[in-house]
Coordinates of C-alpha atoms and ligand atoms in Angstrom, one line a residue:
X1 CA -22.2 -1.6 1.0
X2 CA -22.0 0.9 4.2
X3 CA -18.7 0.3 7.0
X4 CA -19.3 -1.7 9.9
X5 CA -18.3 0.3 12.8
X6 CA -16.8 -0.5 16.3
X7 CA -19.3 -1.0 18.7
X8 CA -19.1 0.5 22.3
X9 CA -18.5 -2.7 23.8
X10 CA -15.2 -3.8 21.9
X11 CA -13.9 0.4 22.7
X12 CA -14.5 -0.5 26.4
X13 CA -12.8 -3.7 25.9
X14 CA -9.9 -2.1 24.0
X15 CA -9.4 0.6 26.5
X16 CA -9.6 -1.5 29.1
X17 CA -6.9 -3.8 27.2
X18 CA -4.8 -0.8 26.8
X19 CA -5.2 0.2 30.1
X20 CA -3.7 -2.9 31.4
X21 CA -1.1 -3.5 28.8
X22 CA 0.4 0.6 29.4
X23 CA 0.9 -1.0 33.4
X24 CA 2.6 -4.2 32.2
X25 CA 4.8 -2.7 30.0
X26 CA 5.9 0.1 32.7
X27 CA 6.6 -2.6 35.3
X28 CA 8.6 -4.5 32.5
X29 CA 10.5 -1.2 31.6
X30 CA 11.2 -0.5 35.9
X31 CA 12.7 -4.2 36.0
X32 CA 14.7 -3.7 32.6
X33 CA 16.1 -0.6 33.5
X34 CA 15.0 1.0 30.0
X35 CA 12.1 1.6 27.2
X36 CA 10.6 -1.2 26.3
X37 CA 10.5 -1.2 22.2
X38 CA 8.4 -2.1 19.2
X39 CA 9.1 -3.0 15.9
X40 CA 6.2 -3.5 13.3
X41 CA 7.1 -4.6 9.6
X42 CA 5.3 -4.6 7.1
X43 CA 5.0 -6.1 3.8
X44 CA 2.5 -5.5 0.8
X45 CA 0.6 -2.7 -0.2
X46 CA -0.2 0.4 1.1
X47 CA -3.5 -0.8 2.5
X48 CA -1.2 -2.5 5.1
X49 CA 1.3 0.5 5.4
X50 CA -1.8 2.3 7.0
X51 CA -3.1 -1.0 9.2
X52 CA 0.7 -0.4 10.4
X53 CA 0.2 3.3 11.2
X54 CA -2.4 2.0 13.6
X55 CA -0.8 -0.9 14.8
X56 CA 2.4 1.7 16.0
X57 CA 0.0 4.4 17.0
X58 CA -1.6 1.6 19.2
X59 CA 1.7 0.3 20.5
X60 CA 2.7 3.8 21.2
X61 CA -0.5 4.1 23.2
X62 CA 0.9 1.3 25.5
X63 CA 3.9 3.5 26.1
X64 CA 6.4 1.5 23.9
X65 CA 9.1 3.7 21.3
X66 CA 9.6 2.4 18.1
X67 CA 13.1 0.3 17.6
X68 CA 15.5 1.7 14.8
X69 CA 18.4 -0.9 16.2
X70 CA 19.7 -3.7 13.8
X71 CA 19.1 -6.0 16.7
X72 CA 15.3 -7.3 18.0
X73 CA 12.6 -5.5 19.7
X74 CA 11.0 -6.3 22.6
X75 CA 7.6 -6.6 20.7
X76 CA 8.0 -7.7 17.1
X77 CA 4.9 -7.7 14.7
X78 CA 4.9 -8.8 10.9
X79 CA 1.8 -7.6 8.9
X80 CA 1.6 -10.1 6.0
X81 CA 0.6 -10.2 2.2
X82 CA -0.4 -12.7 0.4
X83 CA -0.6 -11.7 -2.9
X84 CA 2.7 -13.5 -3.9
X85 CA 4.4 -16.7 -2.3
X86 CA 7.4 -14.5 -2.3
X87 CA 6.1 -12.8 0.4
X88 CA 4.9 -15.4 2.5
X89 CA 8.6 -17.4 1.8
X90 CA 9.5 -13.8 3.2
X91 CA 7.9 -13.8 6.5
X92 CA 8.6 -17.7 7.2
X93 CA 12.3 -16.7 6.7
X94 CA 11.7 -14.0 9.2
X95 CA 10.2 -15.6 11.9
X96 CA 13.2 -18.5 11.8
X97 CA 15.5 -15.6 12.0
X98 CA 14.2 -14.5 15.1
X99 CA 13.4 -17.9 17.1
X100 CA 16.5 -17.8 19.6
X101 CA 15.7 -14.2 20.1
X102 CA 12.3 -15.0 21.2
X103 CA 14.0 -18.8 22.7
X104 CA 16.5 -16.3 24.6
X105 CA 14.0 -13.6 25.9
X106 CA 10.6 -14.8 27.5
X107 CA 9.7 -11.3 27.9
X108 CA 9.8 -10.8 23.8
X109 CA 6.5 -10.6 22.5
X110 CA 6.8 -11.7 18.5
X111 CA 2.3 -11.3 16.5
X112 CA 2.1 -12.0 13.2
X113 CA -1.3 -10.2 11.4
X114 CA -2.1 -9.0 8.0
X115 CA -3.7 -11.0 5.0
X116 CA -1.4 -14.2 5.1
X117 CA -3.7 -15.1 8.4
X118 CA -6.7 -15.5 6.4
X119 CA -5.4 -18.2 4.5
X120 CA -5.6 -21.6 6.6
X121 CA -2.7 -23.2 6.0
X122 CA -0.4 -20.3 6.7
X123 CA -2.0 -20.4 10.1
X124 CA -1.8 -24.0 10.2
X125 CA 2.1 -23.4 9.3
X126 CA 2.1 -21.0 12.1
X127 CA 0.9 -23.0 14.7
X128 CA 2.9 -26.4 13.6
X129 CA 6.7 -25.0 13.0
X130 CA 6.6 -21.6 15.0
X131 CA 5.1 -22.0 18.6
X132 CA 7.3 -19.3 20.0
X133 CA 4.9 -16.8 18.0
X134 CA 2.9 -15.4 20.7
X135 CA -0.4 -13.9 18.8
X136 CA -2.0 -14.4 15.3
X137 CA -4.6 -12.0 14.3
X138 CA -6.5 -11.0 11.0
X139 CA -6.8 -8.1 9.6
X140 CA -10.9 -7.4 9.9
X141 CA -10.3 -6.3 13.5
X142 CA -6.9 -4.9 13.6
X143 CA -8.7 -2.4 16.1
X144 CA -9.0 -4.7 18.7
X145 CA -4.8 -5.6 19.0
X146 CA -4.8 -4.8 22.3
X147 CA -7.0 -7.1 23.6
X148 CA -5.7 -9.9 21.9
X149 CA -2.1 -8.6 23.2
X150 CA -3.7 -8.7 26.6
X151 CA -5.2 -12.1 26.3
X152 CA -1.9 -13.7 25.0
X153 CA 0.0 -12.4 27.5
X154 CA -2.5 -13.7 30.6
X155 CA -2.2 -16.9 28.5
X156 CA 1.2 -17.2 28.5
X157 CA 0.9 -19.7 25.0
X158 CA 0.1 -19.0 21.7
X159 CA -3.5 -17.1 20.7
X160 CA -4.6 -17.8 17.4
X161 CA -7.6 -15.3 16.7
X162 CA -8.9 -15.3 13.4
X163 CA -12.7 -14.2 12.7
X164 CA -14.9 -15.5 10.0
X165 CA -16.0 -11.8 9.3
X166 CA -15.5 -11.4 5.8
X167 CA -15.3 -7.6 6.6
X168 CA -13.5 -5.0 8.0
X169 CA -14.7 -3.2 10.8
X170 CA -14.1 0.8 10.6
X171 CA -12.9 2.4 13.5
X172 CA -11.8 6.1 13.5
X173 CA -10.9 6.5 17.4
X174 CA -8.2 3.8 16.6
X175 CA -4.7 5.6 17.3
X176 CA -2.3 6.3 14.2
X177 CA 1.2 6.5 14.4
X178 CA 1.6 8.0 10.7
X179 CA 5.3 7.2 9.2
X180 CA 5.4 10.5 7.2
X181 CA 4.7 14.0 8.6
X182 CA 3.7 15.8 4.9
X183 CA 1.8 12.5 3.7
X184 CA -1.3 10.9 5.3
X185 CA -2.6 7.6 4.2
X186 CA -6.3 7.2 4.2
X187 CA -8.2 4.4 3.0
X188 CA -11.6 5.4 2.1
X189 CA -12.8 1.5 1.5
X190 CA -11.6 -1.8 2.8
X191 CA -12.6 -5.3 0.5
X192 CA -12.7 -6.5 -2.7
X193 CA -15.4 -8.1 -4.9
X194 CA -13.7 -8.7 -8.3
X195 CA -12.6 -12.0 -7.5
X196 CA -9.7 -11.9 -10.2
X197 CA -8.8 -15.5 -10.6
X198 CA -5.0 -15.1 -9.5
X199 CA -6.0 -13.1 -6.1
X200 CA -6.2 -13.6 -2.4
X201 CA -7.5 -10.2 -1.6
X202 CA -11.3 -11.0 -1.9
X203 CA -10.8 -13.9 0.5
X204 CA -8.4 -11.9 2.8
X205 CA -9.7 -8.6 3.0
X206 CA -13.1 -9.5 2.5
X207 CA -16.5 -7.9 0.8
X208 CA -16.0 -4.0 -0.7
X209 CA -17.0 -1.6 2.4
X210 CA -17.0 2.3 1.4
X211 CA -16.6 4.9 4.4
X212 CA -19.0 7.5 4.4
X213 CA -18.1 10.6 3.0
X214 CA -19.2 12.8 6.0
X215 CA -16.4 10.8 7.9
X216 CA -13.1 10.9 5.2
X217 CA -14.4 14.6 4.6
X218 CA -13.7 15.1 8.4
X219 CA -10.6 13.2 8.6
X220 CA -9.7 15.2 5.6
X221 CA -10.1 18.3 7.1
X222 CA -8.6 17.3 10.5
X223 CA -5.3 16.5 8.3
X224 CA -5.3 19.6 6.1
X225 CA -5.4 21.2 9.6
X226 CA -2.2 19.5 10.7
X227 CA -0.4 20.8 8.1
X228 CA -0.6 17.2 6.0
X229 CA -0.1 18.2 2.1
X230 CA -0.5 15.4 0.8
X231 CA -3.1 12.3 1.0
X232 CA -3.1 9.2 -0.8
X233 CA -6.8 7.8 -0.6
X234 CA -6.8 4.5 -0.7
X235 CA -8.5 1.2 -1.5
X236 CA -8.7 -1.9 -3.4
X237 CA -10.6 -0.2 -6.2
X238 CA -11.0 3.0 -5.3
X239 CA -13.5 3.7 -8.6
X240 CA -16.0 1.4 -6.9
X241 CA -16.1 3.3 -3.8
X242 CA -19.7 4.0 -2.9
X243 CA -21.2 5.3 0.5
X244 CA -24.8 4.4 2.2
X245 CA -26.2 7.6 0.4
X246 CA -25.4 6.2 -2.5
X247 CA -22.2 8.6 -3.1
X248 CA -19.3 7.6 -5.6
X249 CA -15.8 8.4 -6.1
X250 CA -16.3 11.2 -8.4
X251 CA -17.4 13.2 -5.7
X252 CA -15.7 12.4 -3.3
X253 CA -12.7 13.8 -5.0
X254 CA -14.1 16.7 -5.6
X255 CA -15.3 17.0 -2.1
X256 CA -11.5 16.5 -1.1
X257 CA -9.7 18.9 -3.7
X258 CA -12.0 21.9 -2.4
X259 CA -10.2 21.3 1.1
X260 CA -7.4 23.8 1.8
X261 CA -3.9 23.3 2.3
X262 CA -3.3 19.6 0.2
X263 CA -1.1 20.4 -2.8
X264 CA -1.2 16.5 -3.5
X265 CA -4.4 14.5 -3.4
X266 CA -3.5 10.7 -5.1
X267 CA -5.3 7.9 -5.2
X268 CA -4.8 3.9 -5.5
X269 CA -6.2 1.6 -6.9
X270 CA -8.3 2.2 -9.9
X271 CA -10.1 -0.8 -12.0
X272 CA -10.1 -0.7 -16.0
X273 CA -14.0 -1.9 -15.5
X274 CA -15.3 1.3 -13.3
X275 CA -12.7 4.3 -14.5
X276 CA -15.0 6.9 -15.5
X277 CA -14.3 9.8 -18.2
X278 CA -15.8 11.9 -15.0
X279 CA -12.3 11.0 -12.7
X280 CA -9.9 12.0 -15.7
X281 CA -12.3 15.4 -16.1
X282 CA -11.6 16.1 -12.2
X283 CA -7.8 15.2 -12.7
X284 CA -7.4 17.3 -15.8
X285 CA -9.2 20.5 -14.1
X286 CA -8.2 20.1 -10.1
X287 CA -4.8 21.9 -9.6
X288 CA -4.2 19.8 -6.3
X289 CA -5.1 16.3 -7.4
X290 CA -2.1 14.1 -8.8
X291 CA -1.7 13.9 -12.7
X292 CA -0.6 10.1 -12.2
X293 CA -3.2 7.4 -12.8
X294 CA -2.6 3.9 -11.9
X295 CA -4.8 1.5 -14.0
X296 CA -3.6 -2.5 -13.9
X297 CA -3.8 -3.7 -17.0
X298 CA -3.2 -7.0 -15.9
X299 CA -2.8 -8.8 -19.5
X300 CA -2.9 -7.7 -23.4
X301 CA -5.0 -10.7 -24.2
X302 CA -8.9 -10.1 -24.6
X303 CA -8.3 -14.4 -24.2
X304 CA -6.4 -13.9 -20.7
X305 CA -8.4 -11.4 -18.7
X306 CA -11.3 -13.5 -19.8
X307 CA -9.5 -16.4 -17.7
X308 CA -8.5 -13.9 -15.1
X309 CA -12.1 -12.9 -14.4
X310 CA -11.3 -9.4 -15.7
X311 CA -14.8 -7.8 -16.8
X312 CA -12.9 -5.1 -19.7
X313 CA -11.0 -5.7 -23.0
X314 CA -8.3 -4.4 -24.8
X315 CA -10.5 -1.7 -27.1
X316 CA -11.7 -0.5 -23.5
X317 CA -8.9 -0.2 -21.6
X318 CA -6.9 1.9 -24.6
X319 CA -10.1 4.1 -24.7
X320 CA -9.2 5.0 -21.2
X321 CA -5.7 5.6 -21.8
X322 CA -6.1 7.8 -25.0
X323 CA -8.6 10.0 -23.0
X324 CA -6.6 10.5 -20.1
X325 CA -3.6 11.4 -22.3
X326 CA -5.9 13.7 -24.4
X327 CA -7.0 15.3 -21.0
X328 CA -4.0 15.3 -18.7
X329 CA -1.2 15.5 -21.7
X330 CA 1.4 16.0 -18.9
X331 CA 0.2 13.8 -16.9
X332 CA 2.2 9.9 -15.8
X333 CA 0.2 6.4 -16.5
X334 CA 1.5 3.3 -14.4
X335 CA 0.2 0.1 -14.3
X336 CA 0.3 -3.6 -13.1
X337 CA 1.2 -6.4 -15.4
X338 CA 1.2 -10.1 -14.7
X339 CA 3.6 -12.7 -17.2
X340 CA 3.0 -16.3 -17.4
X341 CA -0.8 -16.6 -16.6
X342 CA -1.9 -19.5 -16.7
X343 CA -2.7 -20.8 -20.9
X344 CA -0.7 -18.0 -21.9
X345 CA 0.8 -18.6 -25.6
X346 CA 3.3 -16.1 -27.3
X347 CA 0.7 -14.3 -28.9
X348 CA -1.1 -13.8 -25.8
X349 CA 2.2 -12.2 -24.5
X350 CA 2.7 -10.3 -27.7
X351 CA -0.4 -9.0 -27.6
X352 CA 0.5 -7.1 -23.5
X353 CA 3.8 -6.3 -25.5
X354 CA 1.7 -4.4 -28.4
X355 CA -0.3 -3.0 -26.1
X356 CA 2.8 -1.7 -23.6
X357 CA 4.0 0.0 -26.2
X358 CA 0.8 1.9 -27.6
X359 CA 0.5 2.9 -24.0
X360 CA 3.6 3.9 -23.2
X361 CA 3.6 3.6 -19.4
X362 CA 5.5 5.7 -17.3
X363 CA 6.0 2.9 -15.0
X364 CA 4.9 -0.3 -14.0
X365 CA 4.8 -3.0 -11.5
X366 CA 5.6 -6.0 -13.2
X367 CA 5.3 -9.9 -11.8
X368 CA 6.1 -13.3 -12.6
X369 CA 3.0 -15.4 -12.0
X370 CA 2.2 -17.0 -8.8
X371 CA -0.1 -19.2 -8.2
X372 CA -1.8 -18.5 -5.1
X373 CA -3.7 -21.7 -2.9
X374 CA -7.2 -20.8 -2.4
X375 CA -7.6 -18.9 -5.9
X376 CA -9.4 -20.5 -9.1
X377 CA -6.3 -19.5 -11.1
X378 CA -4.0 -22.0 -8.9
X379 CA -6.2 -24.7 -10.3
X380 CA -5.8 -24.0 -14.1
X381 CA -4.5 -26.3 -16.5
X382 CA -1.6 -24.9 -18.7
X383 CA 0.7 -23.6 -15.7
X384 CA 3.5 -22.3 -17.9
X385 CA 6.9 -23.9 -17.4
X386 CA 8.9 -21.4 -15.0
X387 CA 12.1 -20.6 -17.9
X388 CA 9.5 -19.5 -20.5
X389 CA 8.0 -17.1 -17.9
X390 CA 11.4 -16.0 -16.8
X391 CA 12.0 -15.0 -20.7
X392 CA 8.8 -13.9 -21.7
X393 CA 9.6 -11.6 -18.3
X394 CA 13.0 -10.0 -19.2
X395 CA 11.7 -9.4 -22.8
X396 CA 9.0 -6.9 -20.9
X397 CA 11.1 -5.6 -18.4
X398 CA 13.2 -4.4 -21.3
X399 CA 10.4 -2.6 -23.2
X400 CA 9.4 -1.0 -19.9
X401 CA 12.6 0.0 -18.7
X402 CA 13.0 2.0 -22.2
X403 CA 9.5 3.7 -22.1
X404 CA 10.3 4.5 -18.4
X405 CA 13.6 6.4 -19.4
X406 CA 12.0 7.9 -22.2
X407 CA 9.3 9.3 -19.8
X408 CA 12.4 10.9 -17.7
X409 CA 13.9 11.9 -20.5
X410 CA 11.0 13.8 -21.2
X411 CA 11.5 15.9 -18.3
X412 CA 15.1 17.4 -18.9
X413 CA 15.0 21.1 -19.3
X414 CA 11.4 21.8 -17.6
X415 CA 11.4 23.1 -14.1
X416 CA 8.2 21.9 -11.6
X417 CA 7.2 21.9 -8.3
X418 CA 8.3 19.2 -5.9
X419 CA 6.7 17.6 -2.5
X420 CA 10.1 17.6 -1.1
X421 CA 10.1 13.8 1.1
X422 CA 13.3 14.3 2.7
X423 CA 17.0 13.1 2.0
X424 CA 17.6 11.2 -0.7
X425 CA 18.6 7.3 -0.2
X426 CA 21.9 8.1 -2.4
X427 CA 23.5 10.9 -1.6
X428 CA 23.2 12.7 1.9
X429 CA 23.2 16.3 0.4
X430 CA 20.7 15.0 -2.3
X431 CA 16.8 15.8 -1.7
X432 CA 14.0 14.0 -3.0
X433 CA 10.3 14.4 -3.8
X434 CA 8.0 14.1 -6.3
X435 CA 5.9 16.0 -9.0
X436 CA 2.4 15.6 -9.3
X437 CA 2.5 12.9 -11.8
X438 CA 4.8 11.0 -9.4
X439 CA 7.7 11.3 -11.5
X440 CA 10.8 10.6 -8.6
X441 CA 13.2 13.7 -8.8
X442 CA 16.7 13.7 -6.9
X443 CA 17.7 17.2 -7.0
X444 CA 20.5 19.7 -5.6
X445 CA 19.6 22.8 -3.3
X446 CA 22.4 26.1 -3.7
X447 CA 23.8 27.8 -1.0
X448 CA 21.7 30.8 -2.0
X449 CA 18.6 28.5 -1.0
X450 CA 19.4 26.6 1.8
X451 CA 17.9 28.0 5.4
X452 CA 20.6 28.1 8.1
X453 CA 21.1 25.5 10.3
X454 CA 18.1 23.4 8.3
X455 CA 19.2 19.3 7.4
X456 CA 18.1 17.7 3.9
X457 CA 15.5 16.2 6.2
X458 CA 13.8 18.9 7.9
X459 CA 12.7 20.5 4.3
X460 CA 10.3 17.2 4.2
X461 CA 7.1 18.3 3.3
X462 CA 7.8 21.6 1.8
X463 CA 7.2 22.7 -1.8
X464 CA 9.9 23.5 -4.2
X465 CA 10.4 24.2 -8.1
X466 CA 13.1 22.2 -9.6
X467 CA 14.7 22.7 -12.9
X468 CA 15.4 18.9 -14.4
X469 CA 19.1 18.4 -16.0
X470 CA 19.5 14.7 -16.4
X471 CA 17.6 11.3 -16.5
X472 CA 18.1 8.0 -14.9
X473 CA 15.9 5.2 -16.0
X474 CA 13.9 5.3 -13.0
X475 CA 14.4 8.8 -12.0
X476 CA 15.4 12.7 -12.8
X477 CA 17.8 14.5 -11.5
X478 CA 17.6 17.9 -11.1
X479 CA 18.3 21.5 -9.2
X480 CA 16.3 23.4 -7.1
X481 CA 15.1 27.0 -8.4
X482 CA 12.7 28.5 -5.7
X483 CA 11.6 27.5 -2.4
X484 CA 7.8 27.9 -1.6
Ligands
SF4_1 S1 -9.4 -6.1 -8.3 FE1 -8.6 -8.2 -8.7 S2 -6.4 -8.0 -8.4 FE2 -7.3 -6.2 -7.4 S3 -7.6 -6.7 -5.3 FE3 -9.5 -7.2 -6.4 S4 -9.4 -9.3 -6.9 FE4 -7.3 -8.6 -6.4

């Protein structure tokens, strides 16, 4: 299904918004005596990461700088998920941290957006024990922010503006702030129309829209131009992506690996039900598209994705895998596992054990269940008593924590080339990056390397070859042999 665009009238509108909102916020900055901040934080996937991007870039617009105090900013935004009542729990915590803030500063602007807004009674929530929140938005027309900004603020009490659109409307004039200088995010479809029976997305995000290709292609380009080197292209179910001509994700990937200048081209997420042989041929022959593949697996059970609404079985799904680790032997495998579905019996569970070992991930993402309001799951019969999860749970983690050593341990005593992101979190003299099948590398650079007067952050972005001495269980350590 083709991408609603932004229509002339909602640019006029925004720029008229923006127009208005860059005055206020001057004025406000004269009578303060200093910049006038923003803070935007964001939870979830990295769907939302790049809503963010255009959320800052749009606040930046306005003439705001981004806040890297530990106090409050003067405008505070919290893009939501949904997908577990963690999260939620997360942002309701949040916003009763920061009530005497906003109680002590009428000037404090404090939105709250993202896919928790699409379900009612978080708004409901939102409305009843947080008034002080100024704006509530959804995500289908993050591109119009500043307008509702603008409407709130001539309103002076809370704006609630949620549409019924069960899409998201495409807008590439929006402004993006992007958080990384080497790495671009750029989601080449919005939506969802699996309707897994555990998930929000479909109801949050709305109906599968692909971009056209003529349009990534040309942000692509634009990027590669900038220097970017790497992009993660990104969507619900990236494997489902198809354009108005009738174009799919196999060539679209191609389309982007003949661009110059991206070492990395990744891509999230895939969908055991429309992985094609085709993707893993274009992996295993492209020398600039990543040799990880992320493929949810969900459940073990044949019985279990069944209930989950998950169109693909066990024989499938390890068909896959043994393909892709016959055509891309060097290449990583991570997935997504849920524990304590709903009618879940210890064979069931054995069975995602069985098959987490013939698989052998690399790494995974690995969740408790949760039942989410609003999803056919939450309605089940058989919710599995919390301690049997909780067990059921550490017996995996252990499993995966082994095969994800053992895939680091794989690594000592090879040298590759590493995306260098920056400083490492641990050790101020540490860098860190990644290789191409997303392995996590901290790594050492000798004197004989290092360019004068450079920090461990200004090699972000530049390519390396690293010889690997040690494993950790989630990473590799290692020290730098040539810089590209
Ligand atoms: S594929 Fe399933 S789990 Fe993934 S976003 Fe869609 S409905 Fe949710």
């Amino acid at each position: 299904m083709a991408i609603i665009k932004v229509g002339k009238e909602d640019l006029k509108n925004r720029d008229s918004a923006l127009n208005e909102l860059r005055e206020y916020f001057s004025g406000l900055s004269a009578s303060k005596g200093r910049e006038i901040t923003y803070s935007v934080r964001t939870y979830g996937c990295q769907l939302n990461e790049s809503d963010s991007e255009k959320l800052c870039g749009m606040l930046e617009s306005m003439g705001l700088t981004e806040y890297e105090g530990d106090k409050t900013a003067d405008v505070v935004i919290f893009n939501t998920c949904a997908v577990r009542e963690n999260a939620e729990d997360r942002l309701f915590g949040n916003l009763g941290i920061i009530k005497s803030d906003r109680k002590n500063d009428k000037d404090m602007i404090v939105a709250v957006c993202g896919c928790m807004t699409m379900v009612e009674k978080n708004v409901d929530k939102i409305r009843k024990s947080f008034p002080y929140v100024d704006l509530v938005f959804d995500p289908q027309h993050i591109h119009l922010f500043p307008v509702y900004l603008r409407d709130s603020l001539r309103r002076k009490k809370q704006l609630v503006n949620i549409s019924a659109d069960d899409y998201i409307v495409d807008d590439s004039l929006v402004p993006i702030a992007r958080k990384r200088k080497f790495r671009a995010l750029v989601p080449i479809m919005y939506g969802c129309n699996n309707f897994c029976t555990y998930c929000i997305v479909p109801y949050a995000r709305g109906r599968e829209r692909s971009r056209e290709v003529g349009e990534i292609i040309e942000e692509l380009e634009i990027l590669a131009y900038q220097g970017y080197k790497e992009v993660m292209l990104l969507g619900q179910n990236v494997n489902s992506y198809k354009s108005s001509e009738g174009d799919r994700f196999p060539a679209l990937l191609k389309a982007a690996s003949a661009i110059k200048g991206f070492s990395r081209i990744r891509f999230m997420s895939s969908h055991p039900k429309d992985i094609s042989d085709e993707i893993i041929e274009i992996m295993a022959s492209s020398s600039n598209i990543e040799t990880h593949l992320h493929l949810p697996l969900q459940s073990g059970s044949d019985r279990i994705l069944k209930l989950m609404n998950r169109p693909y079985d066990i024989t499938d799904y390890l068909k896959t895998v043994h393909y892709f680790r016959k055509m891309v032997p060097d290449g990583s495998l991570s997935t997504d596992i849920i524990v304590g579905f709903p009618g879940e019996t210890e064979d069931d569970f054995k069975r995602t054990l069985d098959v987490v070992s013939e698989c052998a991930f690399d790494s995974a993402f690995t969740f408790q269940y949760s039942p989410r309001p609003g999803t056919k799951a939450a309605l089940m019969e058989d919710q599995i008593p919390h301690d049997v999860v909780t067990e059921r749970f550490g017996r995996l983690l252990d499993l995966q924590n082994n095969l994800a050593y053992k895939s680091n341990l794989a690594k000592v005593g090879k040298t590759e080339e590493i995306l260098i992101e920056g400083m490492s979190s641990t050790a101020p003299d540490i860098l860190t990056g990644r290789t191409m099948s997303n392995h996590l590398i901290n790594f050492t650079i000798p004197d004989s390397l290092k360019i004068e007067g450079k920090s461990a952050d200004d090699y972000e972005g530049m390519l390396c070859d690293v010889k690997f001495t040690s494993a950790r269980p989630y990473s590799v350590d290692g020290e730098m042999v040539k810089l590209k």
